[in-house]
Amino acid sequence: MMKKTVLAIMFLLPFAGYAQKIQTEIGVYGGGSVFHYLSSQLVYDKQFASIKTEAKAGAGWTGGADLAWIFLTAEETKDRFFLNSASVFFSPSWIGRSYKISQNGKDYDFFMSFLGLEAGARAKFLKIFTAGIGGFIHLPISSPKILDKTVSKEHFKSEIGILLEAGAAIPLFDEFELFGGLNFKLSLTKFYENKTLSSMNLLDNINDTGPQSMMSEILWLKAGIKMKVDF
C-alpha cells in the first residue's frame, strides 16, 4: 500500500508543479442582446395552407459567470505577435429573449428563457484587447404560450452553435479587471420545431397560424468584473 502511495505521489508531482503556474480568472457579467431569427410559420386561410418564412429581430438579456484558466502567460509568450496570454474559458449563464409571431397582420410577443453554457479559447494581446472562439449550447427552461396556446416542451430543442468574441479587459486594481465586449453566436440548430402543430390546437384551421420552426443568430454586448486567483 505504501509503495502504491509513493508511486502515485511521484506521478502527480509534475502535474502539481504545472498547476501551480496556472492562473485562474473568475468573473461575473451582465448584458443585453439584439438578435436575428428565422421564423417559419404555417398559415391557414380558409381551405388553403402555406409556409411563410420571415426574418425578424428581437432583444434579450443575459447574466452569468466567466471562468478562465490561463495556460500561457506573458513571460512565456515574450509578447510575440503582440500576444500577452492565452486561456481556456467556461461560462454558464441565464438568458432571456423576446420573440414575435405574426397572426392576421398583427405581431404577438412571447418570452423564452435558456440556461447557456459556453466554452472555448481566448487570447489577450496589446495588453488590453481580447479575442476568443468556441462553442455554445442553450438549454430551454421554459414552455411559453405562443398565440395564447401553451406549447409542449417536446417541441423546444437545445440551441447549439459557434461563438466569436472580441473585447477589452482593463486593469482596475492589482487583482481585478473590468471586461466587456461583443459576443456573436451563430446557431446551427433550430431551438423550436413543430411541423405538425399538433400542440397548438388551431381553432378551425381558418385564418389561423402557428410557428413551425425557429433558429437564431445573436449579437451580445456584455460587461463585468473579473478577479485573478493563483492556485
Short mmCIF file of N, CA and C in Angstrom, two decimals, residues 51-218:
data_model
loop_
_atom_site.label_atom_id
_atom_site.label_comp_id
_atom_site.label_asym_id
_atom_site.label_seq_id
_atom_site.Cartn_x
_atom_site.Cartn_y
_atom_site.Cartn_z
N ILE A 51 -46.59 27.81 -46.24
CA ILE A 51 -45.47 28.05 -45.33
C ILE A 51 -44.91 29.45 -45.61
N LYS A 52 -44.76 30.23 -44.56
CA LYS A 52 -44.25 31.58 -44.69
C LYS A 52 -43.02 31.72 -43.79
N THR A 53 -41.88 32.05 -44.39
CA THR A 53 -40.64 32.22 -43.62
C THR A 53 -40.30 33.70 -43.55
N GLU A 54 -40.08 34.19 -42.34
CA GLU A 54 -39.77 35.60 -42.13
C GLU A 54 -38.48 35.74 -41.32
N ALA A 55 -37.75 36.79 -41.63
CA ALA A 55 -36.58 37.17 -40.83
C ALA A 55 -37.00 38.29 -39.90
N LYS A 56 -36.79 38.09 -38.61
CA LYS A 56 -37.23 39.07 -37.62
C LYS A 56 -36.09 39.41 -36.67
N ALA A 57 -36.29 40.47 -35.92
CA ALA A 57 -35.30 40.89 -34.93
C ALA A 57 -35.93 40.91 -33.55
N GLY A 58 -35.13 40.66 -32.54
CA GLY A 58 -35.62 40.66 -31.17
C GLY A 58 -34.56 41.20 -30.23
N ALA A 59 -34.88 41.20 -28.95
CA ALA A 59 -33.94 41.69 -27.93
C ALA A 59 -33.98 40.76 -26.72
N GLY A 60 -32.93 40.79 -25.93
CA GLY A 60 -32.87 39.92 -24.76
C GLY A 60 -31.85 40.41 -23.74
N TRP A 61 -31.67 39.63 -22.70
CA TRP A 61 -30.71 39.95 -21.65
C TRP A 61 -29.99 38.68 -21.23
N THR A 62 -28.86 38.86 -20.57
CA THR A 62 -28.11 37.72 -20.05
C THR A 62 -27.35 38.12 -18.80
N GLY A 63 -27.04 37.15 -17.99
CA GLY A 63 -26.20 37.34 -16.82
C GLY A 63 -25.54 36.01 -16.49
N GLY A 64 -24.29 36.05 -16.05
CA GLY A 64 -23.63 34.78 -15.77
C GLY A 64 -22.25 34.95 -15.18
N ALA A 65 -21.49 33.87 -15.24
CA ALA A 65 -20.13 33.83 -14.70
C ALA A 65 -19.16 33.47 -15.82
N ASP A 66 -17.93 33.91 -15.66
CA ASP A 66 -16.88 33.61 -16.63
C ASP A 66 -15.68 33.05 -15.89
N LEU A 67 -15.32 31.82 -16.19
CA LEU A 67 -14.19 31.15 -15.55
C LEU A 67 -13.13 30.88 -16.61
N ALA A 68 -11.91 31.33 -16.37
CA ALA A 68 -10.84 31.16 -17.35
C ALA A 68 -9.58 30.64 -16.67
N TRP A 69 -8.88 29.74 -17.37
CA TRP A 69 -7.62 29.19 -16.89
C TRP A 69 -6.53 29.60 -17.88
N ILE A 70 -5.59 30.43 -17.41
CA ILE A 70 -4.52 30.94 -18.27
C ILE A 70 -3.40 29.91 -18.33
N PHE A 71 -3.19 29.35 -19.52
CA PHE A 71 -2.14 28.33 -19.66
C PHE A 71 -0.89 28.88 -20.35
N LEU A 72 -0.96 30.11 -20.84
CA LEU A 72 0.19 30.74 -21.49
C LEU A 72 0.27 32.18 -21.00
N THR A 73 1.35 32.53 -20.33
CA THR A 73 1.48 33.86 -19.73
C THR A 73 2.40 34.75 -20.57
N ALA A 74 2.50 36.03 -20.19
CA ALA A 74 3.34 36.97 -20.91
C ALA A 74 4.81 36.57 -20.85
N GLU A 75 5.22 35.98 -19.71
CA GLU A 75 6.61 35.54 -19.59
C GLU A 75 6.94 34.46 -20.62
N GLU A 76 5.94 33.63 -20.93
CA GLU A 76 6.17 32.54 -21.87
C GLU A 76 6.01 32.97 -23.32
N THR A 77 5.09 33.89 -23.58
CA THR A 77 4.89 34.34 -24.96
C THR A 77 5.94 35.36 -25.38
N LYS A 78 6.53 36.05 -24.37
CA LYS A 78 7.50 37.12 -24.65
C LYS A 78 6.92 38.15 -25.63
N ASP A 79 5.60 38.30 -25.56
CA ASP A 79 4.87 39.28 -26.38
C ASP A 79 5.08 39.09 -27.88
N ARG A 80 5.36 37.85 -28.29
CA ARG A 80 5.46 37.59 -29.73
C ARG A 80 4.10 37.81 -30.37
N PHE A 81 4.11 38.44 -31.54
CA PHE A 81 2.88 38.74 -32.27
C PHE A 81 1.90 39.52 -31.38
N PHE A 82 2.44 40.30 -30.45
CA PHE A 82 1.64 41.13 -29.54
C PHE A 82 0.78 40.30 -28.60
N LEU A 83 1.03 39.00 -28.51
CA LEU A 83 0.23 38.12 -27.66
C LEU A 83 0.74 38.19 -26.22
N ASN A 84 -0.15 38.48 -25.28
CA ASN A 84 0.21 38.57 -23.87
C ASN A 84 -0.12 37.32 -23.09
N SER A 85 -1.24 36.66 -23.42
CA SER A 85 -1.63 35.44 -22.71
C SER A 85 -2.65 34.67 -23.52
N ALA A 86 -2.83 33.41 -23.15
CA ALA A 86 -3.85 32.56 -23.78
C ALA A 86 -4.52 31.74 -22.69
N SER A 87 -5.81 31.51 -22.85
CA SER A 87 -6.56 30.81 -21.81
C SER A 87 -7.69 30.00 -22.43
N VAL A 88 -8.20 29.07 -21.64
CA VAL A 88 -9.44 28.37 -21.98
C VAL A 88 -10.50 28.88 -21.01
N PHE A 89 -11.74 28.97 -21.48
CA PHE A 89 -12.78 29.52 -20.62
C PHE A 89 -14.04 28.67 -20.65
N PHE A 90 -14.81 28.81 -19.60
CA PHE A 90 -16.11 28.15 -19.45
C PHE A 90 -17.05 29.17 -18.83
N SER A 91 -18.22 29.32 -19.42
CA SER A 91 -19.13 30.38 -18.96
C SER A 91 -20.57 29.88 -18.91
N PRO A 92 -21.12 29.67 -17.70
CA PRO A 92 -22.55 29.38 -17.56
C PRO A 92 -23.34 30.69 -17.46
N SER A 93 -24.56 30.71 -17.99
CA SER A 93 -25.33 31.95 -17.98
C SER A 93 -26.83 31.66 -17.96
N TRP A 94 -27.58 32.69 -17.62
CA TRP A 94 -29.03 32.67 -17.66
C TRP A 94 -29.45 33.66 -18.74
N ILE A 95 -30.31 33.24 -19.66
CA ILE A 95 -30.63 34.05 -20.84
C ILE A 95 -32.13 34.20 -20.98
N GLY A 96 -32.56 35.39 -21.32
CA GLY A 96 -33.96 35.64 -21.63
C GLY A 96 -34.08 36.34 -22.98
N ARG A 97 -35.02 35.90 -23.81
CA ARG A 97 -35.19 36.52 -25.13
C ARG A 97 -36.67 36.67 -25.45
N SER A 98 -36.99 37.73 -26.17
CA SER A 98 -38.38 38.02 -26.55
C SER A 98 -38.54 37.85 -28.05
N TYR A 99 -39.59 37.16 -28.46
CA TYR A 99 -39.85 36.88 -29.88
C TYR A 99 -41.22 37.41 -30.28
N LYS A 100 -41.41 37.52 -31.60
CA LYS A 100 -42.69 37.94 -32.14
C LYS A 100 -43.20 36.91 -33.14
N ILE A 101 -44.50 36.67 -33.09
CA ILE A 101 -45.18 35.81 -34.06
C ILE A 101 -46.31 36.63 -34.67
N SER A 102 -46.45 36.53 -35.99
CA SER A 102 -47.49 37.28 -36.68
C SER A 102 -48.74 36.44 -36.87
N GLN A 103 -49.88 37.08 -36.71
CA GLN A 103 -51.15 36.43 -36.96
C GLN A 103 -52.14 37.47 -37.45
N ASN A 104 -52.69 37.22 -38.64
CA ASN A 104 -53.67 38.14 -39.22
C ASN A 104 -53.15 39.58 -39.25
N GLY A 105 -51.88 39.73 -39.62
CA GLY A 105 -51.31 41.05 -39.75
C GLY A 105 -50.87 41.70 -38.45
N LYS A 106 -51.01 41.02 -37.31
CA LYS A 106 -50.60 41.57 -36.03
C LYS A 106 -49.44 40.76 -35.45
N ASP A 107 -48.60 41.44 -34.68
CA ASP A 107 -47.47 40.78 -34.03
C ASP A 107 -47.82 40.48 -32.58
N TYR A 108 -47.47 39.27 -32.14
CA TYR A 108 -47.70 38.85 -30.76
C TYR A 108 -46.36 38.45 -30.16
N ASP A 109 -46.11 38.89 -28.93
CA ASP A 109 -44.84 38.61 -28.26
C ASP A 109 -44.94 37.34 -27.43
N PHE A 110 -43.82 36.64 -27.34
CA PHE A 110 -43.69 35.59 -26.33
C PHE A 110 -42.24 35.58 -25.85
N PHE A 111 -42.04 35.12 -24.64
CA PHE A 111 -40.74 35.20 -23.97
C PHE A 111 -40.23 33.79 -23.69
N MET A 112 -38.91 33.60 -23.89
CA MET A 112 -38.28 32.32 -23.59
C MET A 112 -37.04 32.54 -22.74
N SER A 113 -36.76 31.59 -21.87
CA SER A 113 -35.53 31.64 -21.07
C SER A 113 -34.72 30.37 -21.33
N PHE A 114 -33.41 30.53 -21.25
CA PHE A 114 -32.47 29.44 -21.53
C PHE A 114 -31.40 29.40 -20.45
N LEU A 115 -30.83 28.22 -20.24
CA LEU A 115 -29.59 28.05 -19.50
C LEU A 115 -28.49 27.94 -20.54
N GLY A 116 -27.55 28.88 -20.53
CA GLY A 116 -26.48 28.89 -21.52
C GLY A 116 -25.17 28.36 -20.98
N LEU A 117 -24.46 27.63 -21.81
CA LEU A 117 -23.13 27.12 -21.47
C LEU A 117 -22.20 27.41 -22.65
N GLU A 118 -21.09 28.09 -22.38
CA GLU A 118 -20.11 28.41 -23.41
C GLU A 118 -18.75 27.87 -23.00
N ALA A 119 -17.95 27.51 -24.00
CA ALA A 119 -16.58 27.05 -23.73
C ALA A 119 -15.74 27.34 -24.96
N GLY A 120 -14.46 27.65 -24.74
CA GLY A 120 -13.60 27.92 -25.87
C GLY A 120 -12.22 28.38 -25.44
N ALA A 121 -11.52 29.04 -26.36
CA ALA A 121 -10.17 29.55 -26.11
C ALA A 121 -10.17 31.05 -26.33
N ARG A 122 -9.34 31.73 -25.53
CA ARG A 122 -9.31 33.20 -25.58
C ARG A 122 -7.86 33.68 -25.53
N ALA A 123 -7.56 34.71 -26.28
CA ALA A 123 -6.22 35.29 -26.29
C ALA A 123 -6.30 36.76 -25.90
N LYS A 124 -5.25 37.23 -25.22
CA LYS A 124 -5.15 38.64 -24.85
C LYS A 124 -3.92 39.22 -25.54
N PHE A 125 -4.09 40.37 -26.19
CA PHE A 125 -2.98 40.95 -26.92
C PHE A 125 -3.00 42.47 -26.77
N LEU A 126 -1.85 43.08 -27.02
CA LEU A 126 -1.69 44.53 -26.86
C LEU A 126 -2.16 45.00 -25.48
N LYS A 127 -1.93 44.16 -24.47
CA LYS A 127 -2.17 44.46 -23.05
C LYS A 127 -3.64 44.46 -22.63
N ILE A 128 -4.55 44.93 -23.46
CA ILE A 128 -5.94 45.06 -23.00
C ILE A 128 -6.97 44.37 -23.90
N PHE A 129 -6.64 44.07 -25.15
CA PHE A 129 -7.64 43.53 -26.07
C PHE A 129 -7.73 42.01 -25.97
N THR A 130 -8.94 41.49 -26.15
CA THR A 130 -9.16 40.05 -26.09
C THR A 130 -9.94 39.59 -27.32
N ALA A 131 -9.73 38.34 -27.69
CA ALA A 131 -10.48 37.72 -28.79
C ALA A 131 -10.60 36.23 -28.47
N GLY A 132 -11.73 35.65 -28.82
CA GLY A 132 -11.95 34.24 -28.50
C GLY A 132 -12.82 33.54 -29.51
N ILE A 133 -12.78 32.23 -29.47
CA ILE A 133 -13.60 31.39 -30.33
C ILE A 133 -14.00 30.15 -29.54
N GLY A 134 -15.17 29.63 -29.81
CA GLY A 134 -15.62 28.45 -29.07
C GLY A 134 -16.98 27.98 -29.54
N GLY A 135 -17.66 27.29 -28.65
CA GLY A 135 -18.98 26.77 -28.95
C GLY A 135 -19.93 27.06 -27.80
N PHE A 136 -21.22 26.89 -28.06
CA PHE A 136 -22.21 27.14 -27.02
C PHE A 136 -23.38 26.18 -27.17
N ILE A 137 -24.11 26.04 -26.07
CA ILE A 137 -25.37 25.32 -26.07
C ILE A 137 -26.34 26.10 -25.18
N HIS A 138 -27.55 26.29 -25.66
CA HIS A 138 -28.61 26.94 -24.90
C HIS A 138 -29.70 25.92 -24.64
N LEU A 139 -29.95 25.64 -23.38
CA LEU A 139 -30.95 24.66 -22.99
C LEU A 139 -32.24 25.39 -22.61
N PRO A 140 -33.35 25.16 -23.33
CA PRO A 140 -34.60 25.85 -22.99
C PRO A 140 -35.12 25.40 -21.64
N ILE A 141 -35.52 26.36 -20.81
CA ILE A 141 -36.01 26.02 -19.47
C ILE A 141 -37.40 26.61 -19.24
N SER A 142 -38.08 26.96 -20.33
CA SER A 142 -39.45 27.47 -20.19
C SER A 142 -40.30 26.95 -21.33
N SER A 143 -41.59 26.84 -21.10
CA SER A 143 -42.56 26.47 -22.12
C SER A 143 -43.55 27.62 -22.26
N PRO A 144 -43.26 28.55 -23.15
CA PRO A 144 -44.09 29.75 -23.22
C PRO A 144 -45.42 29.50 -23.92
N LYS A 145 -46.27 30.47 -23.80
CA LYS A 145 -47.50 30.47 -24.58
C LYS A 145 -47.25 31.21 -25.88
N ILE A 146 -47.58 30.57 -26.99
CA ILE A 146 -47.44 31.19 -28.30
C ILE A 146 -48.84 31.36 -28.87
N LEU A 147 -49.21 32.59 -29.17
CA LEU A 147 -50.57 32.91 -29.62
C LEU A 147 -51.58 32.40 -28.61
N ASP A 148 -51.25 32.59 -27.32
CA ASP A 148 -52.13 32.20 -26.22
C ASP A 148 -52.37 30.70 -26.15
N LYS A 149 -51.50 29.92 -26.75
CA LYS A 149 -51.62 28.46 -26.68
C LYS A 149 -50.34 27.92 -26.05
N THR A 150 -50.46 27.18 -24.98
CA THR A 150 -49.28 26.61 -24.32
C THR A 150 -48.72 25.49 -25.19
N VAL A 151 -47.42 25.58 -25.47
CA VAL A 151 -46.78 24.64 -26.38
C VAL A 151 -46.03 23.58 -25.59
N SER A 152 -46.11 22.35 -26.03
CA SER A 152 -45.47 21.24 -25.35
C SER A 152 -43.95 21.41 -25.34
N LYS A 153 -43.31 20.99 -24.24
CA LYS A 153 -41.86 21.11 -24.11
C LYS A 153 -41.11 20.32 -25.17
N GLU A 154 -41.72 19.27 -25.67
CA GLU A 154 -41.02 18.41 -26.62
C GLU A 154 -40.68 19.13 -27.92
N HIS A 155 -41.31 20.25 -28.18
CA HIS A 155 -41.04 20.98 -29.42
C HIS A 155 -39.89 21.97 -29.27
N PHE A 156 -39.40 22.19 -28.06
CA PHE A 156 -38.28 23.09 -27.84
C PHE A 156 -36.99 22.28 -27.72
N LYS A 157 -36.03 22.62 -28.55
CA LYS A 157 -34.76 21.90 -28.61
C LYS A 157 -33.63 22.78 -28.08
N SER A 158 -32.49 22.15 -27.87
CA SER A 158 -31.30 22.90 -27.46
C SER A 158 -30.70 23.61 -28.66
N GLU A 159 -30.31 24.85 -28.44
CA GLU A 159 -29.57 25.60 -29.46
C GLU A 159 -28.10 25.25 -29.33
N ILE A 160 -27.48 24.86 -30.43
CA ILE A 160 -26.05 24.52 -30.43
C ILE A 160 -25.39 25.28 -31.58
N GLY A 161 -24.24 25.89 -31.32
CA GLY A 161 -23.60 26.64 -32.38
C GLY A 161 -22.20 27.08 -32.03
N ILE A 162 -21.69 28.02 -32.81
CA ILE A 162 -20.33 28.53 -32.63
C ILE A 162 -20.41 29.98 -32.14
N LEU A 163 -19.37 30.40 -31.44
CA LEU A 163 -19.33 31.78 -30.94
C LEU A 163 -17.98 32.42 -31.23
N LEU A 164 -18.01 33.70 -31.47
CA LEU A 164 -16.83 34.53 -31.64
C LEU A 164 -16.97 35.72 -30.70
N GLU A 165 -15.87 36.11 -30.08
CA GLU A 165 -15.94 37.24 -29.16
C GLU A 165 -14.75 38.17 -29.37
N ALA A 166 -14.98 39.44 -29.11
CA ALA A 166 -13.93 40.46 -29.17
C ALA A 166 -14.24 41.51 -28.11
N GLY A 167 -13.21 41.93 -27.39
CA GLY A 167 -13.47 42.90 -26.33
C GLY A 167 -12.20 43.46 -25.74
N ALA A 168 -12.32 43.93 -24.51
CA ALA A 168 -11.18 44.51 -23.80
C ALA A 168 -11.28 44.19 -22.32
N ALA A 169 -10.12 44.11 -21.68
CA ALA A 169 -10.04 43.88 -20.23
C ALA A 169 -9.09 44.93 -19.66
N ILE A 170 -9.63 45.83 -18.87
CA ILE A 170 -8.86 46.97 -18.34
C ILE A 170 -8.57 46.75 -16.87
N PRO A 171 -7.28 46.77 -16.46
CA PRO A 171 -6.94 46.58 -15.04
C PRO A 171 -7.60 47.64 -14.17
N LEU A 172 -8.16 47.18 -13.06
CA LEU A 172 -8.83 48.08 -12.12
C LEU A 172 -7.98 48.24 -10.86
N PHE A 173 -7.63 47.11 -10.25
CA PHE A 173 -6.69 47.06 -9.14
C PHE A 173 -5.69 45.96 -9.47
N ASP A 174 -4.89 45.56 -8.50
CA ASP A 174 -3.89 44.53 -8.76
C ASP A 174 -4.51 43.22 -9.21
N GLU A 175 -5.61 42.84 -8.61
CA GLU A 175 -6.20 41.54 -8.89
C GLU A 175 -7.53 41.61 -9.64
N PHE A 176 -7.96 42.81 -10.02
CA PHE A 176 -9.28 42.95 -10.65
C PHE A 176 -9.16 43.59 -12.03
N GLU A 177 -10.09 43.22 -12.90
CA GLU A 177 -10.19 43.80 -14.23
C GLU A 177 -11.65 44.08 -14.56
N LEU A 178 -11.88 45.17 -15.27
CA LEU A 178 -13.17 45.40 -15.89
C LEU A 178 -13.10 44.84 -17.31
N PHE A 179 -14.08 44.06 -17.70
CA PHE A 179 -14.04 43.49 -19.04
C PHE A 179 -15.39 43.66 -19.73
N GLY A 180 -15.34 43.64 -21.03
CA GLY A 180 -16.57 43.77 -21.80
C GLY A 180 -16.27 43.60 -23.28
N GLY A 181 -17.34 43.53 -24.06
CA GLY A 181 -17.15 43.40 -25.49
C GLY A 181 -18.35 42.81 -26.18
N LEU A 182 -18.13 42.43 -27.42
CA LEU A 182 -19.17 41.86 -28.26
C LEU A 182 -19.00 40.36 -28.36
N ASN A 183 -20.11 39.66 -28.39
CA ASN A 183 -20.12 38.20 -28.46
C ASN A 183 -21.12 37.80 -29.54
N PHE A 184 -20.64 37.20 -30.63
CA PHE A 184 -21.52 36.80 -31.73
C PHE A 184 -21.74 35.30 -31.68
N LYS A 185 -22.99 34.89 -31.69
CA LYS A 185 -23.34 33.47 -31.67
C LYS A 185 -24.16 33.11 -32.90
N LEU A 186 -23.73 32.08 -33.59
CA LEU A 186 -24.45 31.58 -34.75
C LEU A 186 -24.97 30.18 -34.44
N SER A 187 -26.27 30.05 -34.36
CA SER A 187 -26.87 28.75 -34.04
C SER A 187 -26.87 27.86 -35.27
N LEU A 188 -26.52 26.60 -35.07
CA LEU A 188 -26.53 25.61 -36.15
C LEU A 188 -27.76 24.71 -36.08
N THR A 189 -28.55 24.88 -35.05
CA THR A 189 -29.74 24.05 -34.87
C THR A 189 -30.96 24.92 -34.61
N LYS A 190 -32.14 24.34 -34.79
CA LYS A 190 -33.40 25.04 -34.51
C LYS A 190 -33.76 24.84 -33.04
N PHE A 191 -34.11 25.93 -32.37
CA PHE A 191 -34.49 25.79 -30.96
C PHE A 191 -35.97 25.49 -30.80
N TYR A 192 -36.72 25.61 -31.88
CA TYR A 192 -38.15 25.27 -31.84
C TYR A 192 -38.53 24.60 -33.16
N GLU A 193 -39.21 23.48 -33.08
CA GLU A 193 -39.67 22.80 -34.29
C GLU A 193 -40.95 22.03 -33.97
N ASN A 194 -41.98 22.31 -34.74
CA ASN A 194 -43.29 21.68 -34.53
C ASN A 194 -43.98 21.60 -35.89
N LYS A 195 -43.59 20.62 -36.69
CA LYS A 195 -44.09 20.54 -38.05
C LYS A 195 -45.57 20.21 -38.12
N THR A 196 -46.05 19.46 -37.16
CA THR A 196 -47.45 19.05 -37.22
C THR A 196 -48.37 20.07 -36.57
N LEU A 197 -47.80 20.94 -35.73
CA LEU A 197 -48.59 21.92 -34.97
C LEU A 197 -49.65 21.25 -34.12
N SER A 198 -49.43 19.99 -33.78
CA SER A 198 -50.45 19.24 -33.04
C SER A 198 -50.70 19.82 -31.65
N SER A 199 -49.70 20.51 -31.09
CA SER A 199 -49.88 21.03 -29.74
C SER A 199 -50.47 22.44 -29.73
N MET A 200 -50.72 23.00 -30.91
CA MET A 200 -51.19 24.38 -30.97
C MET A 200 -52.70 24.50 -30.86
N ASN A 201 -53.42 23.38 -31.09
CA ASN A 201 -54.90 23.41 -31.04
C ASN A 201 -55.46 24.52 -31.91
N LEU A 202 -55.19 24.44 -33.18
CA LEU A 202 -55.52 25.51 -34.11
C LEU A 202 -57.02 25.61 -34.38
N LEU A 203 -57.79 26.19 -33.60
CA LEU A 203 -59.18 26.52 -33.83
C LEU A 203 -59.82 25.64 -34.90
N ASP A 204 -60.34 26.29 -35.97
CA ASP A 204 -60.98 25.53 -37.05
C ASP A 204 -60.15 25.57 -38.32
N ASN A 205 -58.86 25.80 -38.17
CA ASN A 205 -57.96 25.90 -39.32
C ASN A 205 -58.38 27.02 -40.27
N ILE A 206 -59.01 28.05 -39.76
CA ILE A 206 -59.44 29.16 -40.59
C ILE A 206 -58.77 30.44 -40.09
N ASN A 207 -58.07 31.10 -41.00
CA ASN A 207 -57.38 32.35 -40.66
C ASN A 207 -56.54 32.21 -39.40
N ASP A 208 -55.86 31.10 -39.25
CA ASP A 208 -55.02 30.87 -38.08
C ASP A 208 -53.60 30.59 -38.54
N THR A 209 -52.68 30.66 -37.63
CA THR A 209 -51.29 30.47 -37.97
C THR A 209 -50.55 29.89 -36.77
N GLY A 210 -49.40 29.31 -37.02
CA GLY A 210 -48.58 28.79 -35.94
C GLY A 210 -47.16 28.61 -36.41
N PRO A 211 -46.17 28.83 -35.53
CA PRO A 211 -44.77 28.68 -35.93
C PRO A 211 -44.38 27.22 -36.10
N GLN A 212 -43.68 26.92 -37.18
CA GLN A 212 -43.18 25.57 -37.40
C GLN A 212 -41.76 25.40 -36.88
N SER A 213 -40.91 26.39 -37.12
CA SER A 213 -39.53 26.27 -36.67
C SER A 213 -38.92 27.65 -36.49
N MET A 214 -37.88 27.71 -35.63
CA MET A 214 -37.17 28.96 -35.39
C MET A 214 -35.69 28.66 -35.13
N MET A 215 -34.83 29.49 -35.68
CA MET A 215 -33.41 29.43 -35.37
C MET A 215 -32.87 30.86 -35.39
N SER A 216 -31.74 31.09 -34.71
CA SER A 216 -31.32 32.48 -34.50
C SER A 216 -29.82 32.68 -34.61
N GLU A 217 -29.44 33.94 -34.77
CA GLU A 217 -28.06 34.39 -34.61
C GLU A 217 -28.11 35.61 -33.71
N ILE A 218 -27.18 35.70 -32.79
CA ILE A 218 -27.30 36.63 -31.67
C ILE A 218 -26.04 37.47 -31.52
#
